[in-house]
Structure formats: structure tokens, C-alpha cells
PDB file of N, CA and C in Angstrom:
ATOM      1  N   MET A   2      14.946  -2.043  24.333  1.00 42.00           N
ATOM      2  CA  MET A   2      14.430  -2.734  23.168  1.00 42.00           C
ATOM      3  C   MET A   2      15.366  -2.541  21.982  1.00 42.00           C
ATOM      4  N   LYS A   3      15.875  -1.311  21.807  1.00 44.00           N
ATOM      5  CA  LYS A   3      16.777  -1.055  20.691  1.00 44.00           C
ATOM      6  C   LYS A   3      18.076  -1.837  20.849  1.00 44.00           C
ATOM      7  N   LYS A   4      18.493  -2.087  22.110  1.00 44.00           N
ATOM      8  CA  LYS A   4      19.706  -2.870  22.341  1.00 44.00           C
ATOM      9  C   LYS A   4      19.520  -4.295  21.846  1.00 44.00           C
ATOM     10  N   ILE A   5      18.329  -4.852  22.048  1.00 43.00           N
ATOM     11  CA  ILE A   5      18.044  -6.219  21.602  1.00 43.00           C
ATOM     12  C   ILE A   5      18.085  -6.287  20.083  1.00 43.00           C
ATOM     13  N   ILE A   6      17.477  -5.311  19.413  1.00 43.00           N
ATOM     14  CA  ILE A   6      17.478  -5.307  17.947  1.00 43.00           C
ATOM     15  C   ILE A   6      18.896  -5.140  17.426  1.00 43.00           C
ATOM     16  N   LEU A   7      19.707  -4.301  18.086  1.00 41.00           N
ATOM     17  CA  LEU A   7      21.096  -4.130  17.676  1.00 41.00           C
ATOM     18  C   LEU A   7      21.863  -5.430  17.849  1.00 41.00           C
ATOM     19  N   LEU A   8      21.643  -6.131  18.964  1.00 40.00           N
ATOM     20  CA  LEU A   8      22.305  -7.411  19.198  1.00 40.00           C
ATOM     21  C   LEU A   8      21.925  -8.427  18.135  1.00 40.00           C
ATOM     22  N   VAL A   9      20.652  -8.489  17.787  1.00 41.00           N
ATOM     23  CA  VAL A   9      20.196  -9.407  16.740  1.00 41.00           C
ATOM     24  C   VAL A   9      20.850  -9.058  15.416  1.00 41.00           C
ATOM     25  N   SER A  10      20.937  -7.762  15.121  1.00 42.00           N
ATOM     26  CA  SER A  10      21.534  -7.362  13.849  1.00 42.00           C
ATOM     27  C   SER A  10      23.011  -7.715  13.796  1.00 42.00           C
ATOM     28  N   LEU A  11      23.693  -7.641  14.922  1.00 40.00           N
ATOM     29  CA  LEU A  11      25.102  -8.023  14.938  1.00 40.00           C
ATOM     30  C   LEU A  11      25.272  -9.525  14.761  1.00 40.00           C
ATOM     31  N   ILE A  12      24.392 -10.294  15.365  1.00 43.00           N
ATOM     32  CA  ILE A  12      24.468 -11.752  15.256  1.00 43.00           C
ATOM     33  C   ILE A  12      24.161 -12.205  13.838  1.00 43.00           C
ATOM     34  N   PHE A  13      23.108 -11.673  13.237  1.00 44.00           N
ATOM     35  CA  PHE A  13      22.690 -12.122  11.910  1.00 44.00           C
ATOM     36  C   PHE A  13      23.350 -11.336  10.779  1.00 44.00           C
ATOM     37  N   GLY A  14      24.115 -10.297  11.087  1.00 48.00           N
ATOM     38  CA  GLY A  14      24.861  -9.568  10.080  1.00 48.00           C
ATOM     39  C   GLY A  14      24.038  -8.605   9.252  1.00 48.00           C
ATOM     40  N   PHE A  15      23.056  -7.965   9.838  1.00 45.00           N
ATOM     41  CA  PHE A  15      22.291  -6.954   9.114  1.00 45.00           C
ATOM     42  C   PHE A  15      22.002  -5.797  10.055  1.00 45.00           C
ATOM     43  N   THR A  16      21.650  -4.668   9.491  1.00 47.00           N
ATOM     44  CA  THR A  16      21.274  -3.520  10.303  1.00 47.00           C
ATOM     45  C   THR A  16      19.795  -3.232  10.101  1.00 47.00           C
ATOM     46  N   VAL A  17      19.168  -2.764  11.157  1.00 49.00           N
ATOM     47  CA  VAL A  17      17.729  -2.542  11.143  1.00 49.00           C
ATOM     48  C   VAL A  17      17.445  -1.068  10.887  1.00 49.00           C
ATOM     49  N   ALA A  18      16.526  -0.800   9.980  1.00 57.00           N
ATOM     50  CA  ALA A  18      16.106   0.574   9.682  1.00 57.00           C
ATOM     51  C   ALA A  18      14.984   0.962  10.644  1.00 57.00           C
ATOM     52  N   SER A  19      14.225   1.971  10.320  1.00 75.00           N
ATOM     53  CA  SER A  19      13.193   2.503  11.202  1.00 75.00           C
ATOM     54  C   SER A  19      12.216   1.427  11.671  1.00 75.00           C
ATOM     55  N   ALA A  20      11.761   1.581  12.909  1.00 85.00           N
ATOM     56  CA  ALA A  20      10.871   0.586  13.508  1.00 85.00           C
ATOM     57  C   ALA A  20       9.496   1.186  13.776  1.00 85.00           C
ATOM     58  N   GLU A  21       8.482   0.362  13.639  1.00 91.00           N
ATOM     59  CA  GLU A  21       7.115   0.702  14.042  1.00 91.00           C
ATOM     60  C   GLU A  21       6.833  -0.100  15.304  1.00 91.00           C
ATOM     61  N   THR A  22       6.286   0.540  16.329  1.00 94.00           N
ATOM     62  CA  THR A  22       5.941  -0.147  17.564  1.00 94.00           C
ATOM     63  C   THR A  22       4.435  -0.069  17.751  1.00 94.00           C
ATOM     64  N   ILE A  23       3.815  -1.235  17.901  1.00 94.00           N
ATOM     65  CA  ILE A  23       2.369  -1.320  18.089  1.00 94.00           C
ATOM     66  C   ILE A  23       2.124  -2.024  19.421  1.00 94.00           C
ATOM     67  N   THR A  24       1.322  -1.406  20.281  1.00 94.00           N
ATOM     68  CA  THR A  24       0.994  -1.989  21.578  1.00 94.00           C
ATOM     69  C   THR A  24      -0.489  -2.327  21.592  1.00 94.00           C
ATOM     70  N   ALA A  25      -0.796  -3.554  21.997  1.00 93.00           N
ATOM     71  CA  ALA A  25      -2.192  -3.999  22.067  1.00 93.00           C
ATOM     72  C   ALA A  25      -2.408  -4.738  23.383  1.00 93.00           C
ATOM     73  N   THR A  26      -3.588  -4.574  23.959  1.00 94.00           N
ATOM     74  CA  THR A  26      -3.946  -5.266  25.193  1.00 94.00           C
ATOM     75  C   THR A  26      -5.045  -6.269  24.881  1.00 94.00           C
ATOM     76  N   TYR A  27      -4.854  -7.506  25.349  1.00 94.00           N
ATOM     77  CA  TYR A  27      -5.814  -8.581  25.098  1.00 94.00           C
ATOM     78  C   TYR A  27      -6.367  -9.074  26.431  1.00 94.00           C
ATOM     79  N   TYR A  28      -7.643  -9.472  26.418  1.00 95.00           N
ATOM     80  CA  TYR A  28      -8.335  -9.938  27.616  1.00 95.00           C
ATOM     81  C   TYR A  28      -8.937 -11.310  27.350  1.00 95.00           C
ATOM     82  N   GLY A  29      -9.063 -12.114  28.400  1.00 94.00           N
ATOM     83  CA  GLY A  29      -9.682 -13.424  28.266  1.00 94.00           C
ATOM     84  C   GLY A  29      -9.764 -14.121  29.607  1.00 94.00           C
ATOM     85  N   THR A  30     -10.109 -15.405  29.571  1.00 93.00           N
ATOM     86  CA  THR A  30     -10.200 -16.181  30.805  1.00 93.00           C
ATOM     87  C   THR A  30      -8.895 -16.888  31.124  1.00 93.00           C
ATOM     88  N   GLU A  31      -8.076 -17.142  30.100  1.00 92.00           N
ATOM     89  CA  GLU A  31      -6.787 -17.797  30.319  1.00 92.00           C
ATOM     90  C   GLU A  31      -5.776 -17.299  29.297  1.00 92.00           C
ATOM     91  N   ILE A  32      -4.497 -17.515  29.618  1.00 93.00           N
ATOM     92  CA  ILE A  32      -3.409 -17.083  28.749  1.00 93.00           C
ATOM     93  C   ILE A  32      -2.831 -18.298  28.040  1.00 93.00           C
ATOM     94  N   ASP A  33      -2.698 -18.195  26.720  1.00 92.00           N
ATOM     95  CA  ASP A  33      -2.110 -19.258  25.900  1.00 92.00           C
ATOM     96  C   ASP A  33      -1.024 -18.625  25.031  1.00 92.00           C
ATOM     97  N   LEU A  34       0.233 -18.721  25.468  1.00 91.00           N
ATOM     98  CA  LEU A  34       1.337 -18.068  24.767  1.00 91.00           C
ATOM     99  C   LEU A  34       1.759 -18.783  23.495  1.00 91.00           C
ATOM    100  N   SER A  35       1.107 -19.890  23.165  1.00 90.00           N
ATOM    101  CA  SER A  35       1.424 -20.559  21.899  1.00 90.00           C
ATOM    102  C   SER A  35       0.760 -19.843  20.718  1.00 90.00           C
ATOM    103  N   GLN A  36      -0.222 -18.988  21.000  1.00 84.00           N
ATOM    104  CA  GLN A  36      -0.870 -18.197  19.950  1.00 84.00           C
ATOM    105  C   GLN A  36      -0.019 -16.959  19.681  1.00 84.00           C
ATOM    106  N   LYS A  37       0.181 -16.636  18.403  1.00 77.00           N
ATOM    107  CA  LYS A  37       1.064 -15.517  18.059  1.00 77.00           C
ATOM    108  C   LYS A  37       0.470 -14.157  18.377  1.00 77.00           C
ATOM    109  N   ASN A  38      -0.720 -13.873  17.890  1.00 76.00           N
ATOM    110  CA  ASN A  38      -1.229 -12.509  17.996  1.00 76.00           C
ATOM    111  C   ASN A  38      -2.059 -12.267  19.248  1.00 76.00           C
ATOM    112  N   ASN A  39      -3.073 -13.065  19.502  1.00 88.00           N
ATOM    113  CA  ASN A  39      -3.915 -12.877  20.678  1.00 88.00           C
ATOM    114  C   ASN A  39      -3.628 -13.996  21.671  1.00 88.00           C
ATOM    115  N   PRO A  40      -2.880 -13.705  22.738  1.00 92.00           N
ATOM    116  CA  PRO A  40      -2.502 -14.760  23.678  1.00 92.00           C
ATOM    117  C   PRO A  40      -3.574 -15.106  24.708  1.00 92.00           C
ATOM    118  N   CYS A  41      -4.746 -14.482  24.635  1.00 91.00           N
ATOM    119  CA  CYS A  41      -5.813 -14.774  25.592  1.00 91.00           C
ATOM    120  C   CYS A  41      -6.914 -15.589  24.934  1.00 91.00           C
ATOM    121  N   LYS A  42      -7.491 -16.507  25.720  1.00 90.00           N
ATOM    122  CA  LYS A  42      -8.581 -17.352  25.237  1.00 90.00           C
ATOM    123  C   LYS A  42      -9.810 -17.112  26.094  1.00 90.00           C
ATOM    124  N   GLY A  43     -10.961 -17.356  25.509  1.00 89.00           N
ATOM    125  CA  GLY A  43     -12.211 -17.285  26.247  1.00 89.00           C
ATOM    126  C   GLY A  43     -12.815 -15.896  26.266  1.00 89.00           C
ATOM    127  N   PRO A  44     -13.915 -15.738  27.034  1.00 88.00           N
ATOM    128  CA  PRO A  44     -14.605 -14.453  27.117  1.00 88.00           C
ATOM    129  C   PRO A  44     -13.688 -13.350  27.654  1.00 88.00           C
ATOM    130  N   THR A  45     -13.905 -12.138  27.183  1.00 85.00           N
ATOM    131  CA  THR A  45     -13.013 -11.034  27.541  1.00 85.00           C
ATOM    132  C   THR A  45     -13.176 -10.546  28.976  1.00 85.00           C
ATOM    133  N   ASP A  46     -14.184 -11.010  29.686  1.00 83.00           N
ATOM    134  CA  ASP A  46     -14.372 -10.580  31.074  1.00 83.00           C
ATOM    135  C   ASP A  46     -13.838 -11.610  32.061  1.00 83.00           C
ATOM    136  N   GLY A  47     -12.919 -12.456  31.629  1.00 79.00           N
ATOM    137  CA  GLY A  47     -12.447 -13.555  32.461  1.00 79.00           C
ATOM    138  C   GLY A  47     -11.349 -13.235  33.444  1.00 79.00           C
ATOM    139  N   GLY A  48     -10.724 -12.071  33.361  1.00 88.00           N
ATOM    140  CA  GLY A  48      -9.721 -11.697  34.347  1.00 88.00           C
ATOM    141  C   GLY A  48      -8.279 -11.797  33.882  1.00 88.00           C
ATOM    142  N   ALA A  49      -8.015 -12.446  32.767  1.00 92.00           N
ATOM    143  CA  ALA A  49      -6.647 -12.519  32.252  1.00 92.00           C
ATOM    144  C   ALA A  49      -6.404 -11.325  31.330  1.00 92.00           C
ATOM    145  N   GLU A  50      -5.236 -10.706  31.470  1.00 94.00           N
ATOM    146  CA  GLU A  50      -4.892  -9.551  30.643  1.00 94.00           C
ATOM    147  C   GLU A  50      -3.425  -9.654  30.242  1.00 94.00           C
ATOM    148  N   VAL A  51      -3.158  -9.497  28.948  1.00 95.00           N
ATOM    149  CA  VAL A  51      -1.789  -9.549  28.433  1.00 95.00           C
ATOM    150  C   VAL A  51      -1.580  -8.359  27.501  1.00 95.00           C
ATOM    151  N   ILE A  52      -0.457  -7.686  27.673  1.00 95.00           N
ATOM    152  CA  ILE A  52      -0.081  -6.573  26.798  1.00 95.00           C
ATOM    153  C   ILE A  52       0.976  -7.099  25.831  1.00 95.00           C
ATOM    154  N   VAL A  53       0.732  -6.910  24.536  1.00 95.00           N
ATOM    155  CA  VAL A  53       1.674  -7.365  23.513  1.00 95.00           C
ATOM    156  C   VAL A  53       2.256  -6.132  22.824  1.00 95.00           C
ATOM    157  N   VAL A  54       3.578  -5.998  22.902  1.00 96.00           N
ATOM    158  CA  VAL A  54       4.287  -4.914  22.230  1.00 96.00           C
ATOM    159  C   VAL A  54       4.989  -5.528  21.030  1.00 96.00           C
ATOM    160  N   THR A  55       4.633  -5.068  19.827  1.00 95.00           N
ATOM    161  CA  THR A  55       5.190  -5.607  18.590  1.00 95.00           C
ATOM    162  C   THR A  55       6.040  -4.537  17.921  1.00 95.00           C
ATOM    163  N   ASN A  56       7.310  -4.858  17.678  1.00 97.00           N
ATOM    164  CA  ASN A  56       8.212  -3.974  16.940  1.00 97.00           C
ATOM    165  C   ASN A  56       8.419  -4.566  15.562  1.00 97.00           C
ATOM    166  N   VAL A  57       8.158  -3.772  14.531  1.00 95.00           N
ATOM    167  CA  VAL A  57       8.328  -4.210  13.147  1.00 95.00           C
ATOM    168  C   VAL A  57       9.377  -3.301  12.516  1.00 95.00           C
ATOM    169  N   SER A  58      10.480  -3.894  12.068  1.00 95.00           N
ATOM    170  CA  SER A  58      11.593  -3.129  11.504  1.00 95.00           C
ATOM    171  C   SER A  58      12.033  -3.735  10.192  1.00 95.00           C
ATOM    172  N   SER A  59      12.349  -2.871   9.232  1.00 93.00           N
ATOM    173  CA  SER A  59      12.915  -3.378   7.988  1.00 93.00           C
ATOM    174  C   SER A  59      14.423  -3.501   8.153  1.00 93.00           C
ATOM    175  N   VAL A  60      15.010  -4.398   7.397  1.00 90.00           N
ATOM    176  CA  VAL A  60      16.451  -4.600   7.430  1.00 90.00           C
ATOM    177  C   VAL A  60      17.063  -3.620   6.432  1.00 90.00           C
ATOM    178  N   LYS A  61      18.016  -2.805   6.906  1.00 83.00           N
ATOM    179  CA  LYS A  61      18.543  -1.707   6.090  1.00 83.00           C
ATOM    180  C   LYS A  61      19.190  -2.180   4.791  1.00 83.00           C
ATOM    181  N   ASN A  62      20.013  -3.215   4.843  1.00 89.00           N
ATOM    182  CA  ASN A  62      20.704  -3.655   3.631  1.00 89.00           C
ATOM    183  C   ASN A  62      19.947  -4.751   2.883  1.00 89.00           C
ATOM    184  N   ALA A  63      18.739  -5.055   3.312  1.00 89.00           N
ATOM    185  CA  ALA A  63      17.879  -6.029   2.627  1.00 89.00           C
ATOM    186  C   ALA A  63      16.429  -5.562   2.785  1.00 89.00           C
ATOM    187  N   PRO A  64      15.971  -4.624   1.945  1.00 83.00           N
ATOM    188  CA  PRO A  64      14.645  -4.019   2.149  1.00 83.00           C
ATOM    189  C   PRO A  64      13.470  -4.986   2.014  1.00 83.00           C
ATOM    190  N   ASN A  65      13.683  -6.162   1.457  1.00 91.00           N
ATOM    191  CA  ASN A  65      12.598  -7.141   1.353  1.00 91.00           C
ATOM    192  C   ASN A  65      12.581  -8.105   2.531  1.00 91.00           C
ATOM    193  N   ARG A  66      13.310  -7.792   3.590  1.00 95.00           N
ATOM    194  CA  ARG A  66      13.293  -8.600   4.813  1.00 95.00           C
ATOM    195  C   ARG A  66      12.853  -7.708   5.968  1.00 95.00           C
ATOM    196  N   THR A  67      12.069  -8.289   6.862  1.00 95.00           N
ATOM    197  CA  THR A  67      11.515  -7.535   7.986  1.00 95.00           C
ATOM    198  C   THR A  67      11.689  -8.338   9.268  1.00 95.00           C
ATOM    199  N   VAL A  68      12.066  -7.657  10.346  1.00 96.00           N
ATOM    200  CA  VAL A  68      12.199  -8.275  11.662  1.00 96.00           C
ATOM    201  C   VAL A  68      10.960  -7.919  12.476  1.00 96.00           C
ATOM    202  N   VAL A  69      10.304  -8.940  13.031  1.00 95.00           N
ATOM    203  CA  VAL A  69       9.140  -8.737  13.898  1.00 95.00           C
ATOM    204  C   VAL A  69       9.497  -9.288  15.270  1.00 95.00           C
ATOM    205  N   GLN A  70       9.432  -8.420  16.281  1.00 96.00           N
ATOM    206  CA  GLN A  70       9.717  -8.844  17.647  1.00 96.00           C
ATOM    207  C   GLN A  70       8.500  -8.551  18.506  1.00 96.00           C
ATOM    208  N   ARG A  71       8.046  -9.569  19.239  1.00 95.00           N
ATOM    209  CA  ARG A  71       6.886  -9.415  20.120  1.00 95.00           C
ATOM    210  C   ARG A  71       7.318  -9.645  21.568  1.00 95.00           C
ATOM    211  N   THR A  72       6.808  -8.797  22.457  1.00 96.00           N
ATOM    212  CA  THR A  72       7.025  -8.968  23.885  1.00 96.00           C
ATOM    213  C   THR A  72       5.656  -9.072  24.543  1.00 96.00           C
ATOM    214  N   TYR A  73       5.438 -10.163  25.265  1.00 96.00           N
ATOM    215  CA  TYR A  73       4.171 -10.419  25.953  1.00 96.00           C
ATOM    216  C   TYR A  73       4.387 -10.093  27.430  1.00 96.00           C
ATOM    217  N   LYS A  74       3.579  -9.147  27.972  1.00 96.00           N
ATOM    218  CA  LYS A  74       3.752  -8.709  29.351  1.00 96.00           C
ATOM    219  C   LYS A  74       2.429  -8.734  30.101  1.00 96.00           C
ATOM    220  N   LEU A  75       2.539  -8.893  31.409  1.00 95.00           N
ATOM    221  CA  LEU A  75       1.387  -8.705  32.288  1.00 95.00           C
ATOM    222  C   LEU A  75       1.259  -7.214  32.585  1.00 95.00           C
ATOM    223  N   PRO A  76       0.095  -6.758  33.049  1.00 95.00           N
ATOM    224  CA  PRO A  76      -0.059  -5.337  33.381  1.00 95.00           C
ATOM    225  C   PRO A  76       0.945  -4.859  34.437  1.00 95.00           C
ATOM    226  N   SER A  77       1.446  -5.770  35.264  1.00 95.00           N
ATOM    227  CA  SER A  77       2.432  -5.412  36.286  1.00 95.00           C
ATOM    228  C   SER A  77       3.805  -5.124  35.686  1.00 95.00           C
ATOM    229  N   GLY A  78       3.995  -5.452  34.403  1.00 94.00           N
ATOM    230  CA  GLY A  78       5.279  -5.244  33.746  1.00 94.00           C
ATOM    231  C   GLY A  78       6.108  -6.508  33.618  1.00 94.00           C
ATOM    232  N   GLU A  79       5.670  -7.585  34.260  1.00 96.00           N
ATOM    233  CA  GLU A  79       6.401  -8.851  34.177  1.00 96.00           C
ATOM    234  C   GLU A  79       6.351  -9.386  32.745  1.00 96.00           C
ATOM    235  N   ILE A  80       7.519  -9.685  32.183  1.00 96.00           N
ATOM    236  CA  ILE A  80       7.594 -10.208  30.819  1.00 96.00           C
ATOM    237  C   ILE A  80       7.339 -11.711  30.846  1.00 96.00           C
ATOM    238  N   LEU A  81       6.338 -12.133  30.085  1.00 95.00           N
ATOM    239  CA  LEU A  81       5.996 -13.548  29.997  1.00 95.00           C
ATOM    240  C   LEU A  81       6.804 -14.253  28.913  1.00 95.00           C
ATOM    241  N   LYS A  82       7.003 -13.562  27.792  1.00 94.00           N
ATOM    242  CA  LYS A  82       7.653 -14.197  26.648  1.00 94.00           C
ATOM    243  C   LYS A  82       8.112 -13.114  25.680  1.00 94.00           C
ATOM    244  N   THR A  83       9.222 -13.370  25.004  1.00 95.00           N
ATOM    245  CA  THR A  83       9.690 -12.516  23.914  1.00 95.00           C
ATOM    246  C   THR A  83      10.034 -13.425  22.755  1.00 95.00           C
ATOM    247  N   ASP A  84       9.554 -13.088  21.565  1.00 94.00           N
ATOM    248  CA  ASP A  84       9.935 -13.875  20.391  1.00 94.00           C
ATOM    249  C   ASP A  84      10.283 -12.946  19.243  1.00 94.00           C
ATOM    250  N   ARG A  85      11.040 -13.485  18.302  1.00 95.00           N
ATOM    251  CA  ARG A  85      11.520 -12.699  17.177  1.00 95.00           C
ATOM    252  C   ARG A  85      11.500 -13.572  15.939  1.00 95.00           C
ATOM    253  N   GLU A  86      11.097 -12.989  14.825  1.00 94.00           N
ATOM    254  CA  GLU A  86      11.131 -13.717  13.558  1.00 94.00           C
ATOM    255  C   GLU A  86      11.556 -12.774  12.447  1.00 94.00           C
ATOM    256  N   ILE A  87      12.197 -13.339  11.440  1.00 94.00           N
ATOM    257  CA  ILE A  87      12.603 -12.586  10.263  1.00 94.00           C
ATOM    258  C   ILE A  87      11.736 -13.067   9.115  1.00 94.00           C
ATOM    259  N   ILE A  88      11.048 -12.125   8.468  1.00 94.00           N
ATOM    260  CA  ILE A  88      10.098 -12.450   7.406  1.00 94.00           C
ATOM    261  C   ILE A  88      10.643 -11.916   6.088  1.00 94.00           C
ATOM    262  N   ASP A  89      10.581 -12.736   5.056  1.00 95.00           N
ATOM    263  CA  ASP A  89      11.064 -12.346   3.732  1.00 95.00           C
ATOM    264  C   ASP A  89       9.991 -11.586   2.959  1.00 95.00           C
ATOM    265  N   SER A  90       9.593 -10.444   3.490  1.00 93.00           N
ATOM    266  CA  SER A  90       8.624  -9.543   2.848  1.00 93.00           C
ATOM    267  C   SER A  90       8.981  -8.124   3.254  1.00 93.00           C
ATOM    268  N   PRO A  91       8.629  -7.132   2.435  1.00 93.00           N
ATOM    269  CA  PRO A  91       8.899  -5.744   2.822  1.00 93.00           C
ATOM    270  C   PRO A  91       8.047  -5.321   4.020  1.00 93.00           C
ATOM    271  N   LYS A  92       8.541  -4.343   4.750  1.00 93.00           N
ATOM    272  CA  LYS A  92       7.888  -3.880   5.977  1.00 93.00           C
ATOM    273  C   LYS A  92       6.428  -3.480   5.776  1.00 93.00           C
ATOM    274  N   PRO A  93       6.053  -2.708   4.733  1.00 92.00           N
ATOM    275  CA  PRO A  93       4.633  -2.344   4.575  1.00 92.00           C
ATOM    276  C   PRO A  93       3.716  -3.559   4.416  1.00 92.00           C
ATOM    277  N   ALA A  94       4.182  -4.591   3.719  1.00 92.00           N
ATOM    278  CA  ALA A  94       3.367  -5.798   3.539  1.00 92.00           C
ATOM    279  C   ALA A  94       3.204  -6.542   4.860  1.00 92.00           C
ATOM    280  N   VAL A  95       4.268  -6.606   5.649  1.00 92.00           N
ATOM    281  CA  VAL A  95       4.199  -7.280   6.950  1.00 92.00           C
ATOM    282  C   VAL A  95       3.264  -6.518   7.884  1.00 92.00           C
ATOM    283  N   LEU A  96       3.376  -5.188   7.908  1.00 93.00           N
ATOM    284  CA  LEU A  96       2.478  -4.393   8.753  1.00 93.00           C
ATOM    285  C   LEU A  96       1.022  -4.607   8.365  1.00 93.00           C
ATOM    286  N   HIS A  97       0.740  -4.651   7.069  1.00 93.00           N
ATOM    287  CA  HIS A  97      -0.637  -4.880   6.619  1.00 93.00           C
ATOM    288  C   HIS A  97      -1.122  -6.277   7.023  1.00 93.00           C
ATOM    289  N   ASN A  98      -0.268  -7.283   6.890  1.00 92.00           N
ATOM    290  CA  ASN A  98      -0.673  -8.650   7.253  1.00 92.00           C
ATOM    291  C   ASN A  98      -0.937  -8.782   8.748  1.00 92.00           C
ATOM    292  N   LEU A  99      -0.139  -8.110   9.570  1.00 91.00           N
ATOM    293  CA  LEU A  99      -0.310  -8.206  11.021  1.00 91.00           C
ATOM    294  C   LEU A  99      -1.424  -7.300  11.546  1.00 91.00           C
ATOM    295  N   PHE A 100      -1.541  -6.104  10.978  1.00 90.00           N
ATOM    296  CA  PHE A 100      -2.489  -5.099  11.465  1.00 90.00           C
ATOM    297  C   PHE A 100      -3.235  -4.481  10.285  1.00 90.00           C
ATOM    298  N   PRO A 101      -4.153  -5.220   9.658  1.00 90.00           N
ATOM    299  CA  PRO A 101      -4.796  -4.739   8.427  1.00 90.00           C
ATOM    300  C   PRO A 101      -5.650  -3.482   8.611  1.00 90.00           C
ATOM    301  N   HIS A 102      -6.188  -3.254   9.807  1.00 89.00           N
ATOM    302  CA  HIS A 102      -7.034  -2.076  10.016  1.00 89.00           C
ATOM    303  C   HIS A 102      -6.204  -0.802  10.178  1.00 89.00           C
ATOM    304  N   GLN A 103      -5.041  -0.914  10.803  1.00 89.00           N
ATOM    305  CA  GLN A 103      -4.192   0.260  11.009  1.00 89.00           C
ATOM    306  C   GLN A 103      -3.321   0.575   9.795  1.00 89.00           C
ATOM    307  N   TYR A 104      -2.951  -0.468   9.028  1.00 88.00           N
ATOM    308  CA  TYR A 104      -2.040  -0.286   7.898  1.00 88.00           C
ATOM    309  C   TYR A 104      -2.690  -0.834   6.630  1.00 88.00           C
ATOM    310  N   PRO A 105      -3.248   0.038   5.803  1.00 86.00           N
ATOM    311  CA  PRO A 105      -3.904  -0.429   4.570  1.00 86.00           C
ATOM    312  C   PRO A 105      -2.899  -1.060   3.613  1.00 86.00           C
ATOM    313  N   LYS A 106      -3.419  -1.861   2.707  1.00 82.00           N
ATOM    314  CA  LYS A 106      -2.576  -2.571   1.747  1.00 82.00           C
ATOM    315  C   LYS A 106      -1.874  -1.578   0.829  1.00 82.00           C
ATOM    316  N   VAL A 107      -0.591  -1.843   0.588  1.00 73.00           N
ATOM    317  CA  VAL A 107       0.211  -1.008  -0.298  1.00 73.00           C
ATOM    318  C   VAL A 107       0.514  -1.823  -1.540  1.00 73.00           C
ATOM    319  N   ASN A 108       0.196  -1.283  -2.699  1.00 72.00           N
ATOM    320  CA  ASN A 108       0.506  -1.977  -3.954  1.00 72.00           C
ATOM    321  C   ASN A 108       1.919  -1.619  -4.385  1.00 72.00           C
ATOM    322  N   TYR A 109       2.650  -2.618  -4.812  1.00 59.00           N
ATOM    323  CA  TYR A 109       4.044  -2.401  -5.219  1.00 59.00           C
ATOM    324  C   TYR A 109       4.148  -2.292  -6.703  1.00 59.00           C
TER     325      TYR A 109
END
């Protein structure tokens, strides 16, 4: 995972500072990878299970930019999808927006 972030930083010309990794498991009746956060639809007892690993890293030379990388996997370890986005907000604000219960709002 760190190799991918290093490759991205070399391509886009920035270096990534410390990363937060959040792993969540979602359940449903079907998988819809077009949804960003919860890729499962329907009742949670439907048999579909997806593990989403989210890495949130601030950009070292641009502290108001944050890299968010998500990896969607099946319980067997098969990777379904990987996506990456760069957000023009500081890391604490991005963490709060993505995971408000785990990361309380930080006033600047």
C-alpha cells in the first residue's frame, strides 16, 4: 500500500505525510461499487460482504491537501476496486467528513 502512495506522490509531485488507515466491513444483498462509502445494498443479511480499507494521508508540502485511497475487497482477499482522490482540505477535516463518529470535528 505504501508503494502505491509513493508512486502517486512521484507522479503528482508531492510527498505524503502520516497516514490513517480505517477498515470497515459492509453487508447487504448485492454489491454496488459505484457507491463511495458503503458498497453494499439491501438488507444486511443478504450474503454480500465487502471490506473497505481507507487510507487518509496529508500531503507533506501542501498541508491543506489530503489523499484518500480506498480498496474494496471480498473476504477472500480478492480486490474488487481501488480508487484514489485528492481533496483540497486538511486531513482532520477529511477524516471528520468521512468518519464523523471516530473523528470529532476540529475547529481551526
